[in-house]
C-alpha cells in the first residue's frame, strides 16, 4: 500500500510534484493558505462598473527551456489552459483566462485544503504531524513546497539542515499595481524601466476583457525602499513613477489597487533542484532551488516526486 503524503503549498512546485506522484501511483493531499489556486501565479478578480475583470498581479508570463516543461505547456495549450502572448516575446505563454489557469486545472485532481495555513510541523518515528490552529493532520511523508523564507522557518526544528539551505535563498520584494484607465494609453503592451521594472497591458493577454487594464511592477530596490507603506500610499507613488518613466500622458485611474509580494523573486540557493531525506521522509521543492521562474518551480516539483518514488 502506498504511503500517505501531505504537500504544504499548492503553487506550481507543489502541484507539479503532486501530478508526478499521482502519475507514479500515489495520492497526495495538499494544503494551501491561499483561497484558491495561484501562489505567485495569482489572478485577482475585480468588479469594475458591474463587470468582472482579472489581473495577473504576480508572474506575468512563462517560457520553457527544458523539454519536460515544454511538454507540459503543450498539453495545457491544446486543452485551452494557456496561450501564447507574443507581446512578451517569442515562446512566452500565459494562463487563460487568468495566469492561474494551469494550476486550477492540476488542483482539480486532488484534495486541496484551501485557506489552510500550516503553522507548525512535527515528526515522530513514522508520522508527520501538520498543525493548523488547533487541528492536526497526519501523513507518513511530507513535502514542503513554499517560498524559501517560509520553509526555513517551518522546518527549523525538525529539519535544520534543509532549513539552513532554505535560509541561504534570498527573495526580493515587489510592489504590484493593478490599474484600469478610462482611455487607451499611447504605449506598447509591455514596458521595462527602472523604478517601474515592468508594466504590461493586462488586457492585451489572450482571453481577457477589453478594458484598459495594466499591471505595474516596481523594481526590487523601489519595493524594498517602500516596503512598509500601505497599499493606499503606494498607489499614487507608483502611478506617478509610471507616467514619469513611460512619458505617457497622465490619466486618472478608474480603479487602482496595490499588492505587496514580500517574497517575489528569489536568488537561488546552492544545491540540488529538490531535496529529499529518505530517513525523515521529508521533501522540499520550490522555485528557490532552481531560479526565479515558473519553469523552475515546475521542474523542482517534478524532480522531487521522482526522488521520493525512486528512494522511498
Ligand atoms: P508559490 O507560487 O509561492 O507557491 C507556494 C504556495 O505555498 C502558495 O500558494 C502559498 O499560499 C502556500 N503557502 C506558503 N506557506 C504556507 C503554509 N505555511 N501553509 C500552507 N500554504 C502555504 N516567473 C516567471 O517565469 N515569469 C515571470 O514573468 C514572473 N514574474 C513574477 C512577478 C512577480 C511579482 C512574482 C511574485 C513572481 C514572478 N515570477 C515569474 C516567479 C514565479 O511566479 C515563481 O517562480 C513561481 O510561481 C513559484 O512557484 P512555487 O510553487 O515555488 O511558489
mmCIF file with all atom_site columns, N, CA, C and O in Angstrom, residues 100 171 275:
data_model
loop_
_atom_site.group_PDB
_atom_site.id
_atom_site.type_symbol
_atom_site.label_atom_id
_atom_site.label_alt_id
_atom_site.label_comp_id
_atom_site.label_asym_id
_atom_site.label_entity_id
_atom_site.label_seq_id
_atom_site.pdbx_PDB_ins_code
_atom_site.Cartn_x
_atom_site.Cartn_y
_atom_site.Cartn_z
_atom_site.occupancy
_atom_site.B_iso_or_equiv
_atom_site.pdbx_formal_charge
_atom_site.auth_seq_id
_atom_site.auth_comp_id
_atom_site.auth_asym_id
_atom_site.auth_atom_id
_atom_site.pdbx_PDB_model_num
ATOM 1  N N  . UNK A 1 100 ? -3.503 31.830 -13.380 1.00 0.00 ? 100 UNK A N  1
ATOM 2  C CA . UNK A 1 100 ? -3.586 30.638 -12.527 1.00 0.00 ? 100 UNK A CA 1
ATOM 3  C C  . UNK A 1 100 ? -4.274 29.443 -13.201 1.00 0.00 ? 100 UNK A C  1
ATOM 4  O O  . UNK A 1 100 ? -4.411 28.388 -12.578 1.00 0.00 ? 100 UNK A O  1
ATOM 5  N N  . UNK A 1 171 ? 14.973 36.349 -1.128  1.00 0.00 ? 171 UNK A N  1
ATOM 6  C CA . UNK A 1 171 ? 13.970 36.824 -2.089  1.00 0.00 ? 171 UNK A CA 1
ATOM 7  C C  . UNK A 1 171 ? 13.872 38.344 -2.052  1.00 0.00 ? 171 UNK A C  1
ATOM 8  O O  . UNK A 1 171 ? 14.028 38.957 -1.003  1.00 0.00 ? 171 UNK A O  1
ATOM 9  N N  . UNK A 1 275 ? 15.064 18.622 -2.655  1.00 0.00 ? 275 UNK A N  1
ATOM 10 C CA . UNK A 1 275 ? 15.713 17.989 -1.502  1.00 0.00 ? 275 UNK A CA 1
ATOM 11 C C  . UNK A 1 275 ? 14.826 16.862 -0.997  1.00 0.00 ? 275 UNK A C  1
ATOM 12 O O  . UNK A 1 275 ? 13.622 17.058 -0.802  1.00 0.00 ? 275 UNK A O  1
#
